Amino acid sequence: MKWGVAAGAALGLVGCGSDETGSQGQGGSATPRRGGTLTIAQPTEANPAQALNQNIANQSWRRAVYDCLVDFDPERREVVEGLATAWETSADGKQVVLTLRDGVTWHSGRPFGADDVEFAIDNAINSTPSFQLAWAFQNLQGIDKAGNTVTLAFSEPATSIYDALSLLTIIDRESHDAFVDGTAHVGTGPFVWGDFAPGTNITLRRNENYWLPDRPYLDGMEVRFITRSEALVSAVRSEQVDMGLNLLPLDRGTVEQDGRFDVVAYNTYGAALYVGANVEVEPLNRKEVRQAINYAIDRQRINDELYQGQGKVSAAPWSPTSPAYDEGWAEAYSRDLDRARSLLASAGAIDQVIAVEANAAQSRAAEIVAFNLSEIGLETDIQILEPAVITERFQNRSFAGLYLAFHGWNTLSPVNVVYSAAPLRVDNNLFRFASDEYARLAGELATAVEDDQHAAIEALTEFILDEAFCLDAVHTSNNVVTQQDVHGWAYNVWDEMLFADAWKS
């Protein structure tokens, strides 16, 4: 798996996705108990109309309703079974053969088959907005179907195709229009879509015809939206809900001290806090200024104060669990105020004013960055943006200076970051950085195989670090708290929750 996902997939690893992804809870060797409803509280309202793509608001329920073709074990980073029970990549990386699972039916009762896979891929490529990893199909030349076998033919090596297949929502073609507007969700997953009450909750019920024998154990699920963190923690502590998602680090510490609950921190480090710089704004249009800022940022302080030391400090966009992670790249901009001041002076930017923008959740991080910049001779203007302004900034790529937020895609093949993560992608990234060299290096990585992948990722990483238009600060993990009678739930490399094996004692 080092440097590439497709190479590992050729091993043809098998196993049930829900069994292979690392169960959570205190079940031990106890026999699972059937029945009951699992009640989950999350701090953001679900967005059913965006179920095609990865969305933190839908991580609690999307994989309960929809299966994917394959999954990844978050510990070993190996491909495991989903709706496909076997997979094989040709020696040249240009052909992928998938063997589909027998006996799978949609929630409507219609049998699942190869035509559904073809539809899902076509929809992912052609929908608006398109599937976030649609780029992985850019060289797809054809889809051949024969019984329960689907063969994907590419004009170039498809080195990250299993990333895309593990995230691709397999949707029902007969209810596609209702899927697009979020009013109906027909999948093959362990739970059937029930009701969605905006601002309140989602309810799901057991799929009586799920393909995995005797699953799910639960009769149903309810996902409640509790937007205030203190209210969410209170709901867990008063046993109104079974699980609380996305706890703030301080809240996690409070709950852990209680001792009555199980607290899990994901090991994926799939969310990366970054500091991006609009390269068309003075003085950020000078690379030396951007480099100076990155030497000034106190990443360790951000990690210690905001994330209670739970995160991993890194200037590179690859997660500590990525096959591309390298400690040298993570420490490329270790704090060095003297070097920062020297770079700033050589660029003639001392005493210039730089806007530091963020949303309300990142206001404290923005304050730390602003203070760091004052240490090297820059003045700052902190601007905490309203959601509507952030949307406008994203759409028009019109950030006033620096911007602090999170990106994902950093856990598997590193090429996903430069083709899918909005702040860093090659085409139309958030910070208006464009370079033929950047595009060339990304393209070489996208098609590199085996030994060439190491050299390709090294060249691309060095380029990103040198240009310094958007560098990571801290990689963080999701915190989940549960009652001690909740067992068997799991999560995958995309931080999506899996409940086929979940049960309550």
PDB file of C-alpha atoms in Angstrom, residues 272-277 293-294 297 299 302 356 365 369 402-405 431 468-473:
ATOM      1  CA  ALA A 272      -6.830  19.381   8.374  1.00  0.00           C
ATOM      2  CA  LEU A 273      -6.871  22.975   9.627  1.00  0.00           C
ATOM      3  CA  TYR A 274      -5.143  25.093   7.002  1.00  0.00           C
ATOM      4  CA  VAL A 275      -4.063  28.690   6.463  1.00  0.00           C
ATOM      5  CA  GLY A 276      -4.586  29.729   2.851  1.00  0.00           C
ATOM      6  CA  ALA A 277      -3.349  32.913   1.161  1.00  0.00           C
ATOM      7  CA  ILE A 293       3.997  33.671   7.498  1.00  0.00           C
ATOM      8  CA  ASN A 294       4.291  29.909   7.589  1.00  0.00           C
ATOM      9  CA  ILE A 297       2.639  30.318  12.665  1.00  0.00           C
ATOM     10  CA  ARG A 299       1.133  25.319  15.036  1.00  0.00           C
ATOM     11  CA  ILE A 302      -2.945  25.976  18.075  1.00  0.00           C
ATOM     12  CA  VAL A 356      -7.040  37.216   8.560  1.00  0.00           C
ATOM     13  CA  ALA A 365      -7.070  30.047  15.694  1.00  0.00           C
ATOM     14  CA  VAL A 369      -2.177  33.474  13.734  1.00  0.00           C
ATOM     15  CA  LEU A 402      -5.443  34.777   4.755  1.00  0.00           C
ATOM     16  CA  TYR A 403      -8.288  32.350   5.445  1.00  0.00           C
ATOM     17  CA  LEU A 404      -8.491  29.588   8.074  1.00  0.00           C
ATOM     18  CA  ALA A 405     -10.688  26.529   7.572  1.00  0.00           C
ATOM     19  CA  PHE A 431      -6.660  31.040  -3.376  1.00  0.00           C
ATOM     20  CA  ALA A 468       3.196  28.173   0.406  1.00  0.00           C
ATOM     21  CA  PHE A 469      -0.163  29.349  -0.946  1.00  0.00           C
ATOM     22  CA  CYS A 470      -2.054  26.970   1.291  1.00  0.00           C
ATOM     23  CA  LEU A 471      -0.373  24.980   4.031  1.00  0.00           C
ATOM     24  CA  ASP A 472      -1.767  22.772   6.724  1.00  0.00           C
ATOM     25  CA  ALA A 473      -1.421  23.590  10.395  1.00  0.00           C
TER      26      ALA A 473
END
